[in-house]
Amino acid sequence: MTNTPAFDSVPDTYKVKYTWLDGQLVESAAAVVPLMTYTLQYGLGVFEGVRAYDGARGPAVFRLREHMERLHASAHLVQMKLPYSVDELVAACAQTMAKNGLRSGYLRPVGFVDDGKRGLGAMNNRVRVGIIVWPWGAYLGDEGLKRGIRAQVASVARMSPRSFLPKGKITGQYVNSIIAKRAAVLSGYDEAILLDEVGNVAEATGENIFYVKGGVLHTPSTSSPILEGITRDTVLTLAREHSIAIEEAAFTREALFSADEVFLTGTAAEVTPVREIDGHVIGSGSRGPVTERLQSVYFDAVNGRLASHEEWLTSYLPDM
Ligand code: PMP
């Protein structure tokens, strides 16, 4: 073989020494699972994406408890019993960040089903939990946060609640998002926006969606098949506190095409403006004023610069 395929590899800067697995911190290299892990075969697992910021009050994880509550809620939807309580998982996440000496970064708690009985009907295999952490910058790029990104309306629909459980952050369900994301990236876009089965806008592949028209902030209501994002809730809370009018209701792609501003929210993507959708320039074609204001207050919140919402921060002391 002369041509070696170039695979992406984990950058050294993302490699952290310790991973939390089944109740203890172990060397990351030892945190491995068997090939017949039920979750690897069938996609039945639950996960979270959480961020920590080195803010004004020192390193703190943002809305950690809500993320661990959602992990438990996702597990409940698929009848997986997580062997750790919300409190135990909150402590474990903080401990994993601290032990790795990380002052900021991304946390990926995952609940998965081990090998044991084989076949789809296995009900009592051991449920395990891992927490992986790493330093991570802006998911859709620093430039994306400032200038906005370009998105495509996906040809695949957001999974139907008739067939799946879209309110759960369930590993296998992400194939739906990946199909849409790959098609968008291969067509030269940054992100995909998925419609639901009846043609209303649902969300992006790993972000909720908002648009602004005439000063009013719009987003699909929680009766849409969306993941109920914690960033979505944060932005709605902050918007209310800044007297921005809000409408949570169904809308079609036309509303996006003629919007003044569109932006996406997610723990990874934070608050990312969308400047173009399917070749339609959105508003002025750059980050709009309402997006900029909400983005700025969001960064104040996650960085502990708001006098209110101290309850959103779980502080920890990183090992030196
Ligand atoms: N929708 C989907 C499908 C997601 O995966 C995510 C990321 N968890 C979001 C929305 C945003 O959720 P959050 O703000 O809680 O990160």
Short mmCIF file of C-alpha atoms and ligand atoms in Angstrom, two decimals:
data_model
loop_
_atom_site.label_atom_id
_atom_site.label_comp_id
_atom_site.label_asym_id
_atom_site.label_seq_id
_atom_site.Cartn_x
_atom_site.Cartn_y
_atom_site.Cartn_z
CA MET A 1 0.00 0.00 0.00
CA THR A 2 1.48 3.30 -1.05
CA ASN A 3 -1.52 5.52 -0.44
CA THR A 4 -2.35 5.71 3.24
CA PRO A 5 -5.81 7.19 3.78
CA ALA A 6 -5.73 10.37 5.86
CA PHE A 7 -8.05 9.84 8.81
CA ASP A 8 -8.87 12.60 11.23
CA SER A 9 -7.28 11.98 14.60
CA VAL A 10 -7.87 13.49 18.01
CA PRO A 11 -5.51 16.48 18.36
CA ASP A 12 -3.03 16.13 21.22
CA THR A 13 -4.44 19.25 22.83
CA TYR A 14 -7.81 17.44 23.17
CA LYS A 15 -6.28 14.45 24.91
CA VAL A 16 -6.90 14.61 28.62
CA LYS A 17 -5.38 12.32 31.18
CA TYR A 18 -8.43 11.15 33.11
CA THR A 19 -11.86 9.87 32.18
CA TRP A 20 -14.62 9.01 34.64
CA LEU A 21 -15.95 5.51 34.13
CA ASP A 22 -18.44 3.62 36.29
CA GLY A 23 -17.81 5.61 39.42
CA GLN A 24 -14.10 6.26 39.23
CA LEU A 25 -11.47 8.30 37.44
CA VAL A 26 -9.25 6.13 35.28
CA GLU A 27 -6.45 6.89 32.82
CA SER A 28 -8.22 7.87 29.58
CA ALA A 29 -6.30 5.24 27.62
CA ALA A 30 -7.83 2.56 29.87
CA ALA A 31 -11.41 3.81 29.38
CA VAL A 32 -12.29 1.37 26.61
CA VAL A 33 -15.38 -0.75 25.99
CA PRO A 34 -15.90 -4.14 24.29
CA LEU A 35 -16.94 -4.35 20.64
CA MET A 36 -20.15 -6.13 21.61
CA THR A 37 -21.24 -3.21 23.81
CA TYR A 38 -25.01 -3.17 23.19
CA THR A 39 -24.96 0.60 22.62
CA LEU A 40 -22.29 0.31 19.93
CA GLN A 41 -24.33 -2.36 18.12
CA TYR A 42 -27.78 -0.79 18.33
CA GLY A 43 -27.43 2.86 19.33
CA LEU A 44 -29.38 2.62 22.58
CA GLY A 45 -27.58 5.03 24.84
CA VAL A 46 -28.07 8.51 26.27
CA PHE A 47 -25.68 11.41 26.34
CA GLU A 48 -25.19 15.07 27.14
CA GLY A 49 -23.04 17.92 25.93
CA VAL A 50 -22.09 20.39 28.62
CA ARG A 51 -19.67 23.32 28.74
CA ALA A 52 -17.49 24.84 31.42
CA TYR A 53 -16.18 28.41 31.21
CA ASP A 54 -13.33 30.08 33.02
CA GLY A 55 -15.44 33.06 33.96
CA ALA A 56 -15.50 36.01 36.31
CA ARG A 57 -16.20 33.73 39.30
CA GLY A 58 -13.57 31.18 38.32
CA PRO A 59 -14.06 27.92 36.43
CA ALA A 60 -17.69 26.79 36.43
CA VAL A 61 -19.88 24.35 34.53
CA PHE A 62 -22.95 25.99 33.00
CA ARG A 63 -26.37 24.58 33.97
CA LEU A 64 -24.83 21.26 34.90
CA ARG A 65 -27.76 20.09 37.01
CA GLU A 66 -30.24 20.67 34.17
CA HIS A 67 -28.01 18.66 31.83
CA MET A 68 -27.84 15.77 34.31
CA GLU A 69 -31.60 15.94 34.80
CA ARG A 70 -32.04 15.72 31.03
CA LEU A 71 -29.66 12.73 30.93
CA HIS A 72 -31.92 11.01 33.45
CA ALA A 73 -35.05 12.04 31.51
CA SER A 74 -33.56 10.61 28.28
CA ALA A 75 -32.70 7.35 30.09
CA HIS A 76 -36.25 7.16 31.44
CA LEU A 77 -37.67 7.45 27.90
CA VAL A 78 -35.78 4.34 26.80
CA GLN A 79 -36.14 2.44 30.09
CA MET A 80 -32.48 2.54 30.99
CA LYS A 81 -31.79 2.80 34.71
CA LEU A 82 -28.73 4.98 35.29
CA PRO A 83 -26.86 3.70 38.35
CA TYR A 84 -25.97 7.24 39.51
CA SER A 85 -28.23 9.98 40.79
CA VAL A 86 -28.32 13.51 39.36
CA ASP A 87 -26.32 14.70 42.38
CA GLU A 88 -23.69 12.00 41.92
CA LEU A 89 -23.33 12.85 38.22
CA VAL A 90 -23.06 16.58 38.95
CA ALA A 91 -20.23 15.84 41.38
CA ALA A 92 -18.56 13.42 38.95
CA CYS A 93 -18.56 15.97 36.11
CA ALA A 94 -17.01 18.66 38.30
CA GLN A 95 -14.46 16.16 39.63
CA THR A 96 -13.44 15.09 36.10
CA MET A 97 -12.85 18.69 35.00
CA ALA A 98 -10.92 19.43 38.21
CA LYS A 99 -8.74 16.32 38.06
CA ASN A 100 -7.72 17.13 34.47
CA GLY A 101 -6.82 20.68 35.49
CA LEU A 102 -9.20 22.08 32.89
CA ARG A 103 -10.46 25.61 33.58
CA SER A 104 -12.88 25.43 30.63
CA GLY A 105 -13.98 22.86 28.09
CA TYR A 106 -16.65 20.47 26.96
CA LEU A 107 -18.07 17.55 28.94
CA ARG A 108 -19.60 14.47 27.38
CA PRO A 109 -21.43 12.28 29.90
CA VAL A 110 -22.72 9.11 28.25
CA GLY A 111 -24.92 6.34 29.61
CA PHE A 112 -24.55 3.08 27.73
CA VAL A 113 -25.65 -0.53 27.82
CA ASP A 114 -22.97 -3.17 28.17
CA ASP A 115 -22.65 -6.54 26.51
CA GLY A 116 -24.41 -9.30 28.44
CA LYS A 117 -27.40 -10.97 27.00
CA ARG A 118 -27.20 -10.62 23.22
CA GLY A 119 -29.92 -9.60 20.79
CA LEU A 120 -32.41 -6.76 20.73
CA GLY A 121 -34.51 -8.14 23.56
CA ALA A 122 -31.76 -7.87 26.20
CA MET A 123 -33.37 -5.89 29.01
CA ASN A 124 -31.10 -6.36 32.00
CA ASN A 125 -27.59 -5.75 30.74
CA ARG A 126 -25.46 -3.53 32.95
CA VAL A 127 -25.93 0.19 32.39
CA ARG A 128 -22.61 2.02 32.54
CA VAL A 129 -21.71 5.69 32.61
CA GLY A 130 -18.66 7.49 31.28
CA ILE A 131 -17.69 11.16 31.44
CA ILE A 132 -15.20 12.38 28.87
CA VAL A 133 -13.95 15.99 28.94
CA TRP A 134 -11.77 18.01 26.61
CA PRO A 135 -10.90 21.62 25.75
CA TRP A 136 -13.14 22.77 22.91
CA GLY A 137 -13.53 26.09 21.09
CA ALA A 138 -16.50 27.43 19.12
CA TYR A 139 -18.33 24.48 17.46
CA LEU A 140 -19.29 26.40 14.33
CA GLY A 141 -16.11 28.47 14.40
CA ASP A 142 -15.16 31.85 15.89
CA GLU A 143 -15.85 33.43 12.52
CA GLY A 144 -19.33 31.83 12.52
CA LEU A 145 -20.10 33.44 15.89
CA LYS A 146 -19.27 36.87 14.46
CA ARG A 147 -20.28 36.77 10.81
CA GLY A 148 -22.89 34.03 10.85
CA ILE A 149 -23.01 30.70 9.09
CA ARG A 150 -24.64 29.38 5.90
CA ALA A 151 -27.32 26.72 6.24
CA GLN A 152 -29.30 24.39 4.03
CA VAL A 153 -32.81 23.11 4.62
CA ALA A 154 -32.29 19.34 4.83
CA SER A 155 -34.01 16.92 2.48
CA VAL A 156 -34.54 14.54 5.40
CA ALA A 157 -37.16 15.40 8.00
CA ARG A 158 -36.52 15.66 11.73
CA MET A 159 -37.44 12.26 13.17
CA SER A 160 -41.11 11.78 13.82
CA PRO A 161 -42.34 11.27 17.40
CA ARG A 162 -44.42 8.43 15.96
CA SER A 163 -41.25 6.43 15.31
CA PHE A 164 -38.67 7.88 17.69
CA LEU A 165 -38.38 9.85 20.91
CA PRO A 166 -37.16 13.28 19.74
CA LYS A 167 -37.31 14.73 23.27
CA GLY A 168 -34.56 12.36 24.34
CA LYS A 169 -30.87 12.87 23.72
CA ILE A 170 -30.46 9.29 22.57
CA THR A 171 -27.30 8.23 20.75
CA GLY A 172 -28.79 6.26 17.81
CA GLN A 173 -31.24 9.05 17.01
CA TYR A 174 -28.31 11.20 15.95
CA VAL A 175 -28.02 9.31 12.67
CA ASN A 176 -30.95 11.51 11.60
CA SER A 177 -28.89 14.63 12.32
CA ILE A 178 -25.74 13.18 10.76
CA ILE A 179 -27.51 12.39 7.47
CA ALA A 180 -28.61 16.03 7.29
CA LYS A 181 -25.26 17.44 8.44
CA ARG A 182 -23.20 15.40 5.97
CA ALA A 183 -25.40 16.39 3.04
CA ALA A 184 -25.13 20.07 4.05
CA VAL A 185 -21.36 19.99 4.47
CA LEU A 186 -20.86 18.07 1.21
CA SER A 187 -22.94 20.77 -0.53
CA GLY A 188 -20.71 23.49 0.90
CA TYR A 189 -22.94 24.64 3.78
CA ASP A 190 -22.02 24.82 7.45
CA GLU A 191 -25.21 23.43 8.95
CA ALA A 192 -28.58 21.85 8.11
CA ILE A 193 -32.04 22.93 9.24
CA LEU A 194 -34.58 20.11 9.54
CA LEU A 195 -38.32 20.42 8.99
CA ASP A 196 -40.74 18.15 10.81
CA GLU A 197 -42.95 15.62 9.02
CA VAL A 198 -45.60 18.24 8.22
CA GLY A 199 -43.16 20.84 6.91
CA ASN A 200 -42.74 23.13 9.89
CA VAL A 201 -39.24 24.16 10.91
CA ALA A 202 -37.98 21.96 13.74
CA GLU A 203 -34.33 22.65 14.51
CA ALA A 204 -30.77 22.24 13.23
CA THR A 205 -28.71 19.06 13.61
CA GLY A 206 -27.54 19.85 17.14
CA GLU A 207 -29.04 23.28 17.76
CA ASN A 208 -32.43 24.90 18.27
CA ILE A 209 -33.48 27.64 15.88
CA PHE A 210 -34.80 31.19 16.37
CA TYR A 211 -35.73 34.01 14.04
CA VAL A 212 -36.41 37.70 14.61
CA LYS A 213 -39.04 39.64 12.66
CA GLY A 214 -40.12 43.17 13.55
CA GLY A 215 -38.35 42.91 16.91
CA VAL A 216 -40.22 39.73 17.95
CA LEU A 217 -38.25 36.60 18.74
CA HIS A 218 -39.77 33.41 17.30
CA THR A 219 -38.92 29.77 17.95
CA PRO A 220 -40.84 26.49 17.53
CA SER A 221 -42.78 25.58 20.66
CA THR A 222 -41.95 22.50 22.70
CA SER A 223 -44.85 20.68 21.01
CA SER A 224 -42.59 20.43 17.94
CA PRO A 225 -40.35 17.33 17.75
CA ILE A 226 -37.34 19.28 19.03
CA LEU A 227 -34.82 18.61 21.73
CA GLU A 228 -35.74 21.04 24.49
CA GLY A 229 -32.41 22.79 24.52
CA ILE A 230 -30.97 24.20 27.70
CA THR A 231 -29.45 27.04 25.66
CA ARG A 232 -32.91 27.63 24.12
CA ASP A 233 -34.31 27.97 27.63
CA THR A 234 -31.42 30.24 28.67
CA VAL A 235 -31.93 32.53 25.67
CA LEU A 236 -35.72 32.69 26.23
CA THR A 237 -35.17 33.52 29.91
CA LEU A 238 -32.64 36.25 29.08
CA ALA A 239 -34.86 37.63 26.28
CA ARG A 240 -37.79 37.89 28.70
CA GLU A 241 -35.57 39.68 31.20
CA HIS A 242 -34.57 42.13 28.45
CA SER A 243 -38.23 42.75 27.51
CA ILE A 244 -37.86 41.18 24.07
CA ALA A 245 -41.25 39.91 22.82
CA ILE A 246 -41.33 36.14 22.30
CA GLU A 247 -43.55 33.89 20.24
CA GLU A 248 -43.23 30.12 20.58
CA ALA A 249 -45.22 28.69 17.67
CA ALA A 250 -44.94 26.63 14.50
CA PHE A 251 -43.64 28.28 11.31
CA THR A 252 -42.46 27.22 7.88
CA ARG A 253 -39.22 27.84 6.03
CA GLU A 254 -40.72 30.98 4.42
CA ALA A 255 -40.59 32.70 7.81
CA LEU A 256 -36.83 32.07 7.87
CA PHE A 257 -36.28 33.30 4.32
CA SER A 258 -38.01 36.61 5.09
CA ALA A 259 -36.73 37.00 8.65
CA ASP A 260 -34.69 40.00 9.81
CA GLU A 261 -32.35 37.66 11.72
CA VAL A 262 -31.92 33.92 12.28
CA PHE A 263 -29.73 32.25 14.87
CA LEU A 264 -29.07 28.82 16.34
CA THR A 265 -28.57 27.89 19.99
CA GLY A 266 -26.82 24.97 21.61
CA THR A 267 -24.27 24.19 24.25
CA ALA A 268 -21.67 23.51 21.57
CA ALA A 269 -22.78 26.19 19.07
CA GLU A 270 -23.65 28.73 21.82
CA VAL A 271 -25.53 31.53 19.98
CA THR A 272 -24.56 31.38 16.30
CA PRO A 273 -26.08 33.73 13.70
CA VAL A 274 -27.25 32.32 10.35
CA ARG A 275 -26.58 34.69 7.46
CA GLU A 276 -27.80 32.61 4.54
CA ILE A 277 -30.26 29.74 4.03
CA ASP A 278 -30.55 27.91 0.68
CA GLY A 279 -29.05 30.93 -1.09
CA HIS A 280 -31.44 33.42 0.58
CA VAL A 281 -29.55 36.18 2.33
CA ILE A 282 -31.08 36.65 5.78
CA GLY A 283 -31.71 40.28 6.74
CA SER A 284 -28.57 42.32 6.21
CA GLY A 285 -26.50 39.17 5.60
CA SER A 286 -24.56 39.51 8.84
CA ARG A 287 -25.18 39.19 12.58
CA GLY A 288 -28.30 41.24 13.44
CA PRO A 289 -28.74 43.52 16.46
CA VAL A 290 -31.08 41.26 18.47
CA THR A 291 -28.80 38.27 17.88
CA GLU A 292 -25.80 40.32 18.93
CA ARG A 293 -27.52 41.48 22.11
CA LEU A 294 -28.66 37.97 23.09
CA GLN A 295 -25.29 36.52 22.19
CA SER A 296 -23.56 39.06 24.37
CA VAL A 297 -25.84 38.49 27.37
CA TYR A 298 -25.50 34.72 26.85
CA PHE A 299 -21.72 35.02 27.07
CA ASP A 300 -22.16 37.18 30.18
CA ALA A 301 -24.30 34.44 31.73
CA VAL A 302 -21.96 31.53 30.98
CA ASN A 303 -18.97 33.59 32.10
CA GLY A 304 -20.48 34.53 35.44
CA ARG A 305 -20.75 38.23 34.59
CA LEU A 306 -24.46 38.50 35.42
CA ALA A 307 -25.51 39.52 38.91
CA SER A 308 -28.50 37.17 38.54
CA HIS A 309 -28.51 33.45 37.72
CA GLU A 310 -25.71 32.39 39.99
CA GLU A 311 -27.70 29.15 40.23
CA TRP A 312 -26.68 28.35 36.64
CA LEU A 313 -23.02 27.94 37.61
CA THR A 314 -21.38 24.94 39.28
CA SER A 315 -17.94 26.09 40.37
CA TYR A 316 -15.03 23.71 40.77
CA LEU A 317 -11.37 24.04 41.62
CA PRO A 318 -9.04 22.63 38.96
CA ASP A 319 -6.01 20.65 40.14
CA MET A 320 -2.83 22.48 39.25
N1 PMP B 1 -31.17 20.06 19.33
C1 PMP B 1 -30.42 18.95 19.22
C2 PMP B 1 -30.85 17.88 18.29
C3 PMP B 1 -29.25 18.84 19.99
O1 PMP B 1 -28.49 17.75 19.90
C4 PMP B 1 -28.87 19.89 20.84
C5 PMP B 1 -27.59 19.79 21.63
N2 PMP B 1 -27.76 19.10 22.82
C6 PMP B 1 -29.70 21.01 20.92
C7 PMP B 1 -30.84 21.06 20.15
C8 PMP B 1 -29.35 22.13 21.85
O2 PMP B 1 -29.48 21.70 23.18
P1 PMP B 1 -28.66 22.40 24.34
O3 PMP B 1 -28.91 23.84 24.22
O4 PMP B 1 -29.24 21.81 25.59
O5 PMP B 1 -27.24 22.04 24.15
#
